[in-house]
Coordinates of N, CA and C in Angstrom, one line a residue:
M20 N -141.6 -130.0 37.9 CA -141.1 -131.1 37.4 C -141.9 -132.4 38.2
K21 N -142.0 -132.9 37.1 CA -143.0 -134.6 37.3 C -142.0 -135.5 37.8
L22 N -142.4 -136.4 38.8 CA -142.1 -137.2 39.5 C -142.3 -138.6 38.7
L23 N -141.8 -139.3 38.4 CA -142.3 -141.2 38.4 C -143.0 -142.0 39.5
S24 N -144.1 -142.6 39.0 CA -144.7 -143.3 40.3 C -143.8 -144.1 40.5
P25 N -143.6 -145.0 41.9 CA -142.8 -145.9 42.5 C -142.7 -146.9 41.4
F26 N -144.0 -147.6 40.7 CA -144.2 -148.5 40.0 C -143.2 -148.6 38.8
L27 N -143.7 -147.2 37.8 CA -143.3 -147.0 36.8 C -141.1 -146.7 37.1
L28 N -140.9 -146.1 38.3 CA -139.6 -146.3 38.7 C -139.0 -147.6 38.0
L29 N -139.2 -148.5 39.0 CA -139.0 -149.7 39.1 C -139.1 -150.0 37.2
I30 N -139.9 -150.0 36.9 CA -139.9 -150.5 35.4 C -138.6 -149.5 34.6
F31 N -138.4 -148.7 34.9 CA -137.1 -147.8 34.0 C -136.0 -148.5 34.7
L32 N -136.1 -148.4 35.9 CA -134.5 -148.8 36.5 C -134.2 -150.3 36.3
A33 N -135.3 -151.2 35.8 CA -135.0 -152.5 35.5 C -134.7 -152.6 33.9
G34 N -135.3 -152.2 33.2 CA -134.7 -151.5 31.5 C -133.4 -151.4 31.1
C35 N -133.0 -150.2 32.6 CA -131.8 -149.8 32.6 C -130.6 -150.8 32.8
M36 N -131.1 -152.1 33.6 CA -129.9 -152.8 34.2 C -129.6 -153.9 33.2
D37 N -128.2 -154.0 33.2 CA -127.4 -155.0 31.8 C -127.9 -156.0 32.7
D38 N -127.8 -157.0 31.7 CA -127.7 -158.9 32.0 C -126.8 -159.4 33.0
D39 N -125.6 -158.4 33.1 CA -124.5 -158.9 34.1 C -125.2 -158.1 35.5
D40 N -125.5 -157.2 35.3 CA -126.1 -157.0 37.1 C -126.9 -157.7 37.8
V41 N -127.7 -158.6 37.1 CA -128.8 -159.7 37.9 C -128.1 -160.8 37.2
R42 N -127.1 -161.3 38.4 CA -126.9 -162.9 38.2 C -126.8 -163.8 39.2
E43 N -127.9 -165.0 38.6 CA -128.6 -166.0 39.7 C -127.4 -166.6 40.3
V44 N -127.8 -166.8 41.8 CA -126.9 -167.2 43.0 C -127.4 -168.2 43.3
V45 N -126.5 -169.9 42.8 CA -127.0 -171.0 42.8 C -125.6 -171.6 43.8
E46 N -126.1 -173.1 44.5 CA -125.3 -173.9 44.7 C -123.8 -174.1 43.6
Q47 N -122.6 -173.5 44.2 CA -121.5 -174.2 43.5 C -120.7 -174.8 43.7
E48 N -119.8 -175.5 43.5 CA -118.6 -176.3 43.9 C -117.3 -176.2 43.3
L49 N -116.5 -175.7 44.6 CA -115.5 -174.8 44.4 C -114.2 -175.8 45.1
T50 N -113.2 -176.1 44.3 CA -112.4 -176.8 45.2 C -111.2 -176.1 44.9
V51 N -110.5 -176.2 46.5 CA -108.9 -175.3 46.5 C -108.3 -176.0 47.4
A52 N -107.3 -176.4 46.3 CA -105.8 -177.0 46.6 C -105.1 -176.4 47.4
F53 N -104.6 -176.4 48.1 CA -103.4 -175.7 49.1 C -102.2 -176.8 48.9
R54 N -101.1 -176.3 48.9 CA -100.1 -176.6 48.0 C -99.0 -176.5 48.9
A55 N -98.3 -177.0 49.6 CA -97.0 -176.6 50.9 C -95.6 -177.3 49.9
E56 N -94.7 -176.1 50.0 CA -93.5 -176.3 48.7 C -92.8 -176.0 49.9
Y57 N -91.0 -176.7 49.5 CA -90.4 -176.1 50.2 C -89.2 -176.2 49.0
G58 N -89.0 -174.4 48.3 CA -87.8 -174.5 47.6 C -88.5 -174.6 46.3
G59 N -90.1 -174.0 46.1 CA -90.0 -174.7 44.7 C -90.4 -175.8 44.6
E60 N -90.5 -177.5 45.2 CA -90.5 -178.5 45.0 C -91.7 -178.9 46.3
P61 N -92.5 -180.1 46.0 CA -93.5 -180.4 47.0 C -92.8 -180.4 48.0
L62 N -93.8 -180.1 49.4 CA -92.9 -180.5 50.8 C -93.3 -181.8 51.0
R63 N -92.2 -182.8 51.5 CA -92.1 -184.2 51.8 C -91.8 -184.0 53.5
I64 N -92.5 -184.6 54.1 CA -92.1 -184.4 56.0 C -91.4 -185.8 55.8
Q65 N -90.5 -185.7 56.8 CA -89.5 -186.6 56.9 C -88.9 -187.5 56.1
S66 N -89.2 -187.7 54.9 CA -88.6 -188.5 53.9 C -87.3 -187.4 53.1
E67 N -87.2 -186.1 53.1 CA -86.6 -185.5 52.1 C -85.5 -184.5 53.1
A68 N -84.6 -184.3 52.6 CA -83.2 -183.7 53.3 C -83.0 -182.4 52.2
Y69 N -83.5 -181.3 52.8 CA -83.4 -180.1 52.3 C -82.4 -179.1 52.2
G70 N -82.0 -179.0 51.7 CA -80.8 -177.7 51.6 C -81.2 -176.5 52.3
Y71 N -80.4 -175.9 52.9 CA -80.7 -174.6 53.5 C -79.6 -173.7 53.2
P72 N -79.7 -172.2 53.0 CA -79.0 -170.7 52.4 C -77.3 -171.1 53.0
T73 N -77.5 -171.6 54.4 CA -76.6 -171.4 55.3 C -75.4 -172.3 54.9
G74 N -75.6 -173.3 54.4 CA -75.3 -174.6 53.6 C -75.1 -175.9 54.7
D75 N -76.7 -175.5 55.4 CA -76.5 -176.7 56.4 C -77.9 -177.1 55.5
S76 N -78.1 -178.3 56.5 CA -79.4 -179.1 55.9 C -80.7 -179.5 57.2
L77 N -81.7 -179.8 56.2 CA -82.8 -179.5 57.5 C -84.0 -180.6 56.8
K78 N -84.7 -181.8 57.6 CA -85.7 -182.4 57.2 C -86.8 -181.8 58.0
M79 N -87.9 -181.8 57.3 CA -89.0 -181.1 57.7 C -90.1 -182.5 58.6
L80 N -90.5 -181.7 59.7 CA -91.6 -182.4 60.5 C -92.2 -182.3 60.7
L81 N -92.8 -181.2 60.6 CA -94.1 -180.2 60.6 C -94.2 -178.6 60.2
F82 N -95.7 -178.7 59.3 CA -96.1 -177.5 59.1 C -97.7 -177.6 58.9
Q83 N -97.9 -176.2 59.1 CA -99.4 -176.1 59.6 C -99.4 -174.9 59.7
Y84 N -101.0 -174.1 59.2 CA -101.2 -172.8 59.6 C -102.9 -172.9 59.9
Y85 N -103.4 -172.1 60.3 CA -104.5 -171.6 60.3 C -105.8 -171.1 59.7
M86 N -106.1 -170.9 58.9 CA -106.8 -169.9 58.0 C -108.3 -169.6 58.2
S87 N -108.6 -168.3 58.5 CA -109.9 -167.6 58.7 C -110.9 -167.0 57.3
D88 N -112.0 -167.6 57.5 CA -112.7 -166.4 56.5 C -112.1 -166.9 55.1
L89 N -112.0 -167.7 54.8 CA -111.8 -168.1 53.1 C -112.8 -167.1 52.1
A90 N -112.4 -166.3 51.2 CA -113.4 -165.2 50.5 C -113.0 -165.7 49.3
I91 N -114.0 -165.4 48.3 CA -113.3 -165.1 46.6 C -114.6 -164.0 46.7
R92 N -113.7 -162.5 46.1 CA -114.3 -161.4 45.2 C -115.2 -161.5 43.9
D93 N -115.9 -161.0 43.4 CA -116.0 -160.9 42.1 C -115.4 -160.2 41.4
G94 N -115.2 -160.5 39.9 CA -114.2 -159.4 38.8 C -114.6 -158.0 39.1
S95 N -115.5 -157.5 40.2 CA -116.1 -156.5 39.4 C -115.5 -155.9 41.0
G96 N -115.2 -156.4 41.4 CA -114.3 -156.0 43.0 C -115.7 -155.7 43.9
R97 N -116.9 -156.0 43.9 CA -118.1 -155.5 44.2 C -118.3 -156.2 45.4
E98 N -118.5 -157.5 44.7 CA -119.2 -158.5 45.8 C -117.9 -159.4 46.9
E99 N -118.4 -160.1 47.7 CA -117.4 -160.9 48.0 C -118.2 -161.9 48.7
Y100 N -117.5 -163.0 48.8 CA -118.6 -164.1 49.1 C -117.3 -165.6 50.1
V101 N -117.9 -165.2 51.3 CA -117.3 -166.4 52.4 C -117.4 -167.3 52.0
I102 N -116.5 -168.7 51.8 CA -116.8 -169.6 51.9 C -116.5 -170.9 52.9
N103 N -115.9 -170.3 53.5 CA -115.3 -171.4 54.7 C -114.8 -170.5 56.2
E104 N -115.2 -170.3 57.2 CA -114.6 -169.9 58.4 C -113.4 -169.9 58.6
I105 N -113.6 -170.8 59.4 CA -112.1 -171.4 59.8 C -111.7 -173.2 59.5
D106 N -110.6 -173.3 59.2 CA -109.6 -174.5 58.9 C -107.9 -174.5 59.5
L107 N -107.9 -175.6 59.7 CA -106.4 -175.9 59.7 C -105.8 -176.9 58.6
L108 N -104.9 -176.6 57.9 CA -103.8 -177.0 57.2 C -102.8 -177.8 57.8
R109 N -102.8 -178.9 57.8 CA -101.6 -179.7 58.3 C -100.8 -180.9 57.7
W110 N -99.5 -180.6 57.5 CA -98.8 -181.4 57.0 C -97.5 -182.1 58.0
N111 N -97.6 -183.5 58.6 CA -97.0 -183.7 59.6 C -96.9 -185.1 59.3
S112 N -97.1 -185.9 58.2 CA -96.8 -187.3 58.6 C -95.8 -187.8 56.5
A113 N -94.9 -188.7 57.3 CA -94.0 -188.9 55.5 C -95.4 -189.5 54.5
N114 N -96.4 -189.9 54.9 CA -97.3 -190.3 53.9 C -98.4 -188.8 53.5
D115 N -98.1 -187.7 53.7 CA -99.0 -187.0 53.1 C -98.3 -186.3 52.0
D116 N -99.7 -185.9 51.4 CA -99.2 -185.3 49.9 C -98.4 -183.8 49.9
G117 N -98.2 -183.4 49.4 CA -98.0 -182.1 49.6 C -98.9 -181.3 49.1
T118 N -100.2 -181.3 48.7 CA -100.9 -180.8 48.7 C -102.3 -181.6 49.3
I119 N -103.0 -180.7 49.7 CA -104.2 -180.5 50.2 C -105.3 -180.5 49.9
E120 N -106.8 -181.3 49.3 CA -107.3 -180.1 48.5 C -109.1 -180.4 50.1
R121 N -109.5 -179.1 49.9 CA -110.7 -178.9 50.1 C -112.3 -178.4 49.1
T122 N -113.1 -179.0 49.0 CA -114.1 -179.0 48.1 C -115.6 -178.3 49.1
Y123 N -115.7 -177.1 48.5 CA -116.6 -176.3 49.0 C -118.2 -175.9 48.3
K124 N -119.5 -175.8 48.9 CA -120.2 -175.9 48.4 C -120.5 -174.5 49.3
V125 N -121.0 -173.6 48.0 CA -121.1 -172.3 48.2 C -122.5 -171.5 47.4
L126 N -122.7 -170.9 47.6 CA -123.9 -169.7 47.2 C -123.4 -168.8 46.4
L127 N -123.4 -168.7 45.5 CA -122.5 -167.8 44.5 C -123.0 -167.9 43.1
P128 N -122.7 -166.7 42.6 CA -123.3 -166.4 40.9 C -122.1 -167.1 40.0
E129 N -122.5 -167.7 39.0 CA -121.8 -167.8 37.7 C -120.7 -167.0 37.5
G130 N -119.5 -166.9 37.3 CA -118.9 -165.5 36.5 C -117.2 -165.2 36.9
E131 N -116.8 -164.6 36.6 CA -115.6 -164.0 36.7 C -114.7 -163.3 38.1
Y132 N -114.2 -164.0 38.6 CA -113.7 -163.4 40.0 C -112.5 -163.4 39.7
G133 N -111.4 -162.2 40.8 CA -110.4 -162.1 40.5 C -109.6 -162.0 41.7
D134 N -110.6 -162.5 42.8 CA -109.5 -161.9 44.2 C -110.1 -163.5 45.1
L135 N -108.9 -164.0 45.8 CA -109.1 -165.1 47.2 C -108.4 -164.8 48.6
S136 N -109.1 -164.3 49.5 CA -108.4 -163.8 50.8 C -108.9 -164.6 51.6
F137 N -107.9 -164.4 52.7 CA -108.0 -165.0 53.9 C -107.2 -164.3 55.1
G138 N -107.8 -165.0 56.3 CA -107.0 -164.9 57.4 C -105.9 -165.5 57.9
L139 N -104.6 -165.2 57.7 CA -103.3 -165.9 58.1 C -103.9 -166.1 59.9
G140 N -104.1 -167.0 60.0 CA -104.3 -167.4 61.9 C -105.6 -167.6 61.7
V141 N -105.9 -167.4 63.5 CA -107.2 -167.3 64.1 C -108.0 -165.9 64.1
K142 N -108.8 -165.8 63.7 CA -109.4 -164.4 64.0 C -109.6 -164.0 65.1
P143 N -109.5 -162.7 65.5 CA -109.7 -162.7 66.6 C -110.8 -163.0 67.8
T144 N -111.9 -162.8 66.8 CA -113.5 -163.2 67.1 C -113.4 -164.8 67.8
L145 N -113.0 -165.3 67.1 CA -113.1 -167.2 67.4 C -111.3 -167.2 68.4
N146 N -110.5 -166.6 68.4 CA -108.9 -166.7 69.0 C -109.5 -166.9 70.2
A147 N -110.9 -165.7 70.5 CA -111.4 -165.4 72.3 C -112.1 -166.5 73.2
I148 N -112.1 -166.9 71.9 CA -113.3 -168.8 72.7 C -112.4 -169.4 73.0
D149 N -112.7 -170.1 74.3 CA -112.0 -171.5 74.9 C -112.3 -172.8 73.4
P150 N -111.5 -173.4 73.6 CA -112.3 -174.5 72.6 C -113.0 -175.6 73.6
N151 N -113.1 -175.4 74.8 CA -114.5 -176.1 75.5 C -115.7 -175.5 75.1
N152 N -115.6 -174.9 74.5 CA -117.1 -174.4 73.9 C -117.5 -174.7 72.8
F153 N -116.1 -175.4 72.0 CA -116.6 -176.2 71.0 C -116.6 -177.2 71.0
P154 N -117.5 -178.3 70.1 CA -117.6 -179.6 70.0 C -116.1 -180.4 69.9
A155 N -115.8 -181.6 70.6 CA -114.9 -182.2 70.8 C -113.7 -182.5 69.4
D156 N -114.6 -183.0 68.1 CA -114.0 -182.7 67.2 C -114.0 -181.2 65.7
Y157 N -113.8 -180.3 66.7 CA -114.0 -179.2 65.9 C -112.6 -178.6 65.4
V158 N -112.2 -177.7 64.3 CA -110.8 -177.5 64.3 C -110.6 -177.1 65.2
L159 N -111.0 -176.0 66.2 CA -110.3 -175.3 67.0 C -110.4 -176.0 68.2
N160 N -109.3 -177.1 68.3 CA -109.1 -178.0 69.4 C -108.2 -177.9 70.4
E161 N -108.3 -178.3 71.4 CA -107.3 -177.9 72.7 C -106.0 -178.3 72.2
N162 N -105.6 -179.4 71.2 CA -104.1 -179.2 71.2 C -103.6 -178.4 70.6
E163 N -104.1 -177.2 69.9 CA -103.5 -176.0 69.3 C -103.9 -174.8 70.5
F164 N -104.2 -174.9 71.9 CA -104.6 -173.7 72.4 C -103.7 -173.5 73.6
W165 N -102.9 -172.5 73.5 CA -101.6 -172.4 74.5 C -102.6 -171.8 76.0
G166 N -103.5 -171.3 75.9 CA -103.9 -171.3 77.5 C -104.7 -170.1 77.5
A167 N -105.1 -169.2 78.3 CA -106.2 -168.2 78.5 C -105.5 -166.9 78.3
Q168 N -104.0 -166.9 78.3 CA -103.8 -165.3 77.8 C -103.4 -165.6 76.8
T169 N -102.6 -166.7 75.9 CA -101.8 -166.6 74.7 C -102.4 -167.4 73.9
R170 N -103.6 -167.5 74.2 CA -104.7 -168.4 73.3 C -104.6 -169.4 72.2
Y171 N -104.7 -169.6 71.0 CA -104.4 -170.2 69.9 C -103.1 -170.2 68.9
V172 N -102.5 -171.2 69.2 CA -101.4 -171.6 68.0 C -101.7 -171.1 66.6
F173 N -101.0 -170.0 65.8 CA -101.7 -169.8 64.3 C -101.0 -170.8 63.4
A174 N -100.2 -170.8 63.3 CA -99.1 -171.7 62.7 C -97.6 -172.3 63.5
K175 N -97.2 -173.8 62.8 CA -96.3 -174.2 63.3 C -95.2 -174.6 62.1
I176 N -93.6 -174.3 62.7 CA -92.8 -174.9 61.6 C -91.9 -175.8 62.4
E177 N -91.8 -176.8 62.2 CA -91.3 -177.6 63.1 C -90.1 -178.5 62.1
A178 N -88.6 -178.6 62.5 CA -87.6 -179.3 61.6 C -86.6 -180.1 62.3
N179 N -85.6 -180.9 61.9 CA -84.4 -181.3 62.6 C -83.3 -180.8 61.8
A180 N -82.5 -180.0 61.9 CA -81.6 -179.6 60.7 C -80.2 -180.7 61.3
L181 N -79.2 -180.7 60.2 CA -77.7 -181.2 60.4 C -76.7 -180.0 60.3
L182 N -76.4 -179.8 61.3 CA -75.3 -178.8 61.4 C -74.3 -179.1 61.5
E183 N -73.4 -180.2 61.6 CA -72.2 -180.8 61.3 C -72.5 -181.7 61.0
E184 N -70.9 -182.4 60.7 CA -70.8 -183.1 59.6 C -70.5 -184.6 60.0
D185 N -71.6 -184.9 60.9 CA -71.7 -186.4 61.5 C -73.2 -187.4 60.6
G186 N -73.3 -186.5 59.8 CA -74.4 -187.2 59.2 C -76.3 -187.0 60.0
R187 N -76.3 -186.6 61.1 CA -77.2 -186.7 61.7 C -77.6 -185.2 61.8
F188 N -79.4 -185.7 62.0 CA -80.2 -184.6 62.2 C -80.8 -184.3 63.3
D189 N -79.9 -183.8 64.1 CA -80.5 -183.8 65.4 C -80.4 -182.4 66.2
T190 N -80.6 -181.7 65.4 CA -80.9 -180.4 66.2 C -82.2 -179.4 65.8
G191 N -83.3 -179.7 66.7 CA -84.3 -179.3 66.5 C -84.3 -177.9 66.3
L192 N -85.5 -178.1 65.3 CA -85.8 -176.3 65.5 C -87.6 -176.3 65.6
T193 N -88.0 -175.2 66.2 CA -89.5 -175.4 66.4 C -90.2 -173.8 66.1
Y194 N -91.0 -173.5 65.6 CA -91.4 -172.2 65.6 C -93.0 -172.0 65.7
H195 N -93.7 -171.9 66.8 CA -94.5 -171.9 67.1 C -95.5 -170.4 67.5
M196 N -96.0 -170.2 66.2 CA -96.5 -168.4 66.5 C -97.7 -168.4 66.6
G197 N -98.4 -167.3 67.4 CA -100.1 -167.6 67.4 C -100.0 -166.1 68.4
S198 N -101.1 -164.7 68.1 CA -101.5 -163.8 68.9 C -102.4 -162.8 67.7
D199 N -103.2 -162.5 68.7 CA -103.7 -161.1 67.9 C -102.9 -160.3 67.0
S200 N -102.1 -159.9 67.4 CA -101.1 -159.0 67.0 C -100.8 -159.4 65.7
L201 N -100.6 -160.7 65.1 CA -99.9 -161.5 64.1 C -100.8 -161.7 63.0
Y202 N -102.1 -161.7 63.6 CA -103.2 -161.8 62.4 C -102.8 -161.2 61.6
T203 N -102.8 -161.9 60.4 CA -102.8 -160.9 58.9 C -103.9 -161.3 58.0
R204 N -104.7 -160.6 57.3 CA -105.3 -160.8 56.3 C -104.7 -160.6 54.9
I205 N -104.8 -161.6 53.9 CA -103.6 -161.8 52.7 C -105.1 -161.6 51.8
S206 N -104.6 -161.1 51.0 CA -105.2 -161.3 49.4 C -104.7 -161.6 47.8
L207 N -104.8 -163.0 47.4 CA -104.5 -162.9 46.0 C -105.1 -162.6 45.2
Q208 N -104.2 -162.1 44.1 CA -105.3 -161.5 42.9 C -104.6 -162.0 41.5
Q209 N -105.5 -163.1 41.2 CA -105.8 -163.7 39.9 C -106.6 -163.9 39.3
P210 N -107.4 -163.6 38.1 CA -108.6 -164.1 37.5 C -109.0 -165.3 37.8
F211 N -110.4 -166.1 37.5 CA -110.7 -167.3 37.2 C -111.8 -167.5 37.6
T212 N -112.6 -168.3 36.9 CA -114.2 -168.8 36.9 C -114.8 -169.7 37.5
V213 N -116.1 -169.1 37.8 CA -116.6 -170.5 38.1 C -117.7 -170.5 37.4
R214 N -118.1 -171.8 36.7 CA -119.2 -172.1 35.8 C -120.2 -172.7 36.6
D215 N -121.7 -172.3 36.4 CA -122.7 -173.4 36.7 C -122.4 -175.0 36.4
G216 N -122.6 -175.7 37.3 CA -122.8 -177.0 36.9 C -121.2 -178.1 37.2
A217 N -120.2 -177.4 37.3 CA -118.9 -177.5 37.0 C -118.1 -177.5 38.8
N218 N -117.3 -178.3 38.3 CA -116.1 -178.2 40.2 C -114.9 -177.6 39.6
S219 N -115.1 -176.0 39.7 CA -113.9 -175.0 39.4 C -112.9 -175.5 41.0
R220 N -111.7 -175.0 39.9 CA -110.4 -175.7 41.0 C -109.5 -174.3 40.7
I221 N -109.1 -173.9 42.3 CA -108.1 -173.2 41.9 C -107.0 -173.2 43.3
T222 N -105.5 -173.6 43.1 CA -104.8 -173.7 44.4 C -103.8 -172.7 44.6
V223 N -104.3 -172.8 46.3 CA -103.5 -172.0 46.8 C -101.9 -172.4 47.3
V224 N -101.0 -171.8 47.3 CA -99.5 -172.2 47.5 C -98.3 -171.6 48.0
V225 N -98.2 -172.5 49.3 CA -97.0 -171.6 50.4 C -95.7 -172.3 50.1
D226 N -94.9 -171.5 50.1 CA -93.5 -172.1 50.4 C -92.9 -172.0 51.8
V227 N -92.8 -172.8 52.2 CA -91.9 -173.1 53.4 C -90.7 -172.6 53.8
L228 N -89.5 -172.3 53.0 CA -88.4 -172.2 52.7 C -88.6 -170.4 52.7
D229 N -89.3 -169.9 52.1 CA -89.4 -168.6 52.2 C -89.6 -168.3 53.8
A230 N -90.5 -168.5 54.6 CA -90.7 -168.8 56.0 C -89.3 -167.8 56.7
L231 N -88.4 -169.0 55.9 CA -87.0 -168.7 57.1 C -86.5 -168.2 56.7
S232 N -86.0 -168.1 54.7 CA -85.6 -167.6 53.7 C -85.9 -166.6 53.1
K233 N -85.9 -165.4 52.8 CA -86.7 -164.6 51.5 C -86.1 -163.4 51.6
N234 N -86.3 -162.7 50.6 CA -86.0 -161.2 50.3 C -84.6 -160.8 50.6
G235 N -83.2 -162.1 51.0 CA -82.1 -161.5 51.4 C -82.0 -161.5 52.9
E236 N -83.3 -162.0 53.9 CA -83.3 -162.3 54.9 C -83.2 -163.7 55.1
T237 N -82.2 -164.1 56.0 CA -81.9 -165.7 56.1 C -81.9 -166.2 58.1
L238 N -83.1 -166.6 58.5 CA -82.8 -167.3 59.3 C -81.7 -167.7 59.7
D239 N -80.9 -167.4 60.9 CA -79.4 -168.1 61.2 C -79.8 -169.3 62.3
I240 N -80.1 -170.7 61.6 CA -80.5 -172.0 62.4 C -79.6 -172.1 62.8
T241 N -78.3 -171.8 63.0 CA -77.0 -172.1 63.5 C -77.1 -171.5 65.1
D242 N -77.6 -170.2 65.0 CA -77.5 -170.0 66.5 C -78.9 -170.6 67.3
P243 N -77.9 -170.7 69.1 CA -79.4 -171.9 69.4 C -80.7 -170.8 70.1
A244 N -80.5 -169.2 70.1 CA -81.4 -168.1 70.5 C -82.4 -168.1 69.1
K245 N -82.2 -168.6 68.2 CA -83.1 -168.9 67.3 C -83.4 -169.6 66.4
Q246 N -83.5 -171.0 67.5 CA -83.9 -172.1 67.0 C -85.3 -172.7 67.4
A247 N -85.7 -171.4 68.1 CA -87.2 -171.7 68.6 C -87.7 -170.5 69.0
V248 N -89.4 -171.0 69.1 CA -90.0 -169.9 69.1 C -91.5 -170.7 69.8
H249 N -91.9 -170.3 70.9 CA -92.9 -170.8 71.3 C -93.6 -170.0 72.5
G250 N -94.3 -168.8 71.9 CA -94.5 -168.0 73.0 C -94.1 -166.9 72.6
G251 N -92.8 -166.5 73.5 CA -91.6 -165.8 73.6 C -90.8 -165.9 72.2
N252 N -89.6 -165.1 72.5 CA -88.7 -164.8 71.6 C -89.4 -164.5 70.0
Q253 N -90.1 -162.9 70.4 CA -90.9 -161.9 69.2 C -90.1 -161.9 68.1
A254 N -89.1 -161.6 68.4 CA -88.6 -160.6 67.1 C -88.0 -161.8 65.9
V255 N -87.9 -163.3 66.6 CA -87.8 -164.2 65.3 C -89.4 -164.6 65.5
A256 N -90.0 -164.5 66.2 CA -91.3 -165.0 65.2 C -92.1 -163.9 64.5
N257 N -91.9 -162.6 64.3 CA -92.3 -161.6 64.0 C -91.6 -161.8 62.5
G258 N -90.2 -162.2 62.4 CA -89.6 -162.4 61.1 C -89.7 -163.3 60.4
V259 N -90.3 -164.6 61.0 CA -90.8 -165.8 60.6 C -92.4 -165.3 59.9
W260 N -93.0 -165.0 60.9 CA -94.3 -164.3 60.8 C -94.5 -163.6 59.3
K261 N -93.8 -162.7 59.2 CA -93.9 -162.0 58.0 C -93.4 -162.4 56.9
R262 N -92.4 -163.2 56.8 CA -92.3 -163.6 55.5 C -93.0 -164.8 55.1
L263 N -93.6 -165.7 56.2 CA -94.8 -166.4 55.5 C -96.2 -166.1 54.9
S264 N -96.8 -164.9 56.0 CA -97.5 -164.2 55.1 C -97.3 -163.7 53.8
E265 N -96.1 -163.4 53.5 CA -95.6 -162.9 51.8 C -95.0 -163.8 51.3
S266 N -95.5 -165.6 51.4 CA -94.8 -166.1 50.4 C -96.1 -167.1 50.1
F267 N -97.5 -166.5 50.3 CA -98.8 -167.4 49.6 C -98.5 -166.6 48.0
R268 N -99.4 -167.7 47.0 CA -99.8 -167.2 45.5 C -100.6 -167.9 45.4
L269 N -101.7 -167.4 44.3 CA -102.7 -168.0 44.1 C -102.4 -168.8 41.8
E270 N -102.6 -170.0 42.0 CA -102.3 -170.4 41.1 C -104.2 -170.9 40.2
V271 N -104.5 -170.8 39.1 CA -105.5 -171.4 38.6 C -105.3 -172.2 37.6
D272 N -105.8 -173.9 37.5 CA -105.6 -174.6 36.8 C -106.1 -174.2 35.3

């Protein structure tokens, strides 16, 4: 059997390739909007009284979560492009809009994409690094660091609840969660297109109510033993975290 020379083999392979197999990688702008909701409505911190499935009411004070290795995968599923290593999304003011936008400049080809993924929380390689090893203004800062053993707080949900008919939102709900065992990789399938020279835009949506009540599982906020998680109370933490991780969805504008 006669073999082709390396030069002829390259010509043969190039002739067999479709145009779609060779796509130019250029700097693209991709805007990802992160929208927080409560019961399908834009999240309003402090200013909105929300109903709760137990018949009680609450006002949200804080919602935040870390996101690691935000990435998109092309429509074929063959190539993944990481567009941001770590970020903190936070809603903590009455002036905050329900949507936070980030615009990334990333090297990737124009074309169809079908998947956006990220790690909910701080990935283990970063979770192992103390905040004093980062610049003072870095997203992994001391304010979100529990300590040498417990590491970073991955997500926080805080609210005041009205549990009695006195009009007072005076029962605090505090759910601070984080550990390598909780870190969860999330993949959201939804086709979208990136066009050269255009600022493409997609939206990641998460519903805070789902973290507390979803699929027939409702956290009993009237039970003092279930009103706080801060390192301990892992049974409650695991339930809130699981529901939170399952509440994300991707929308395409």
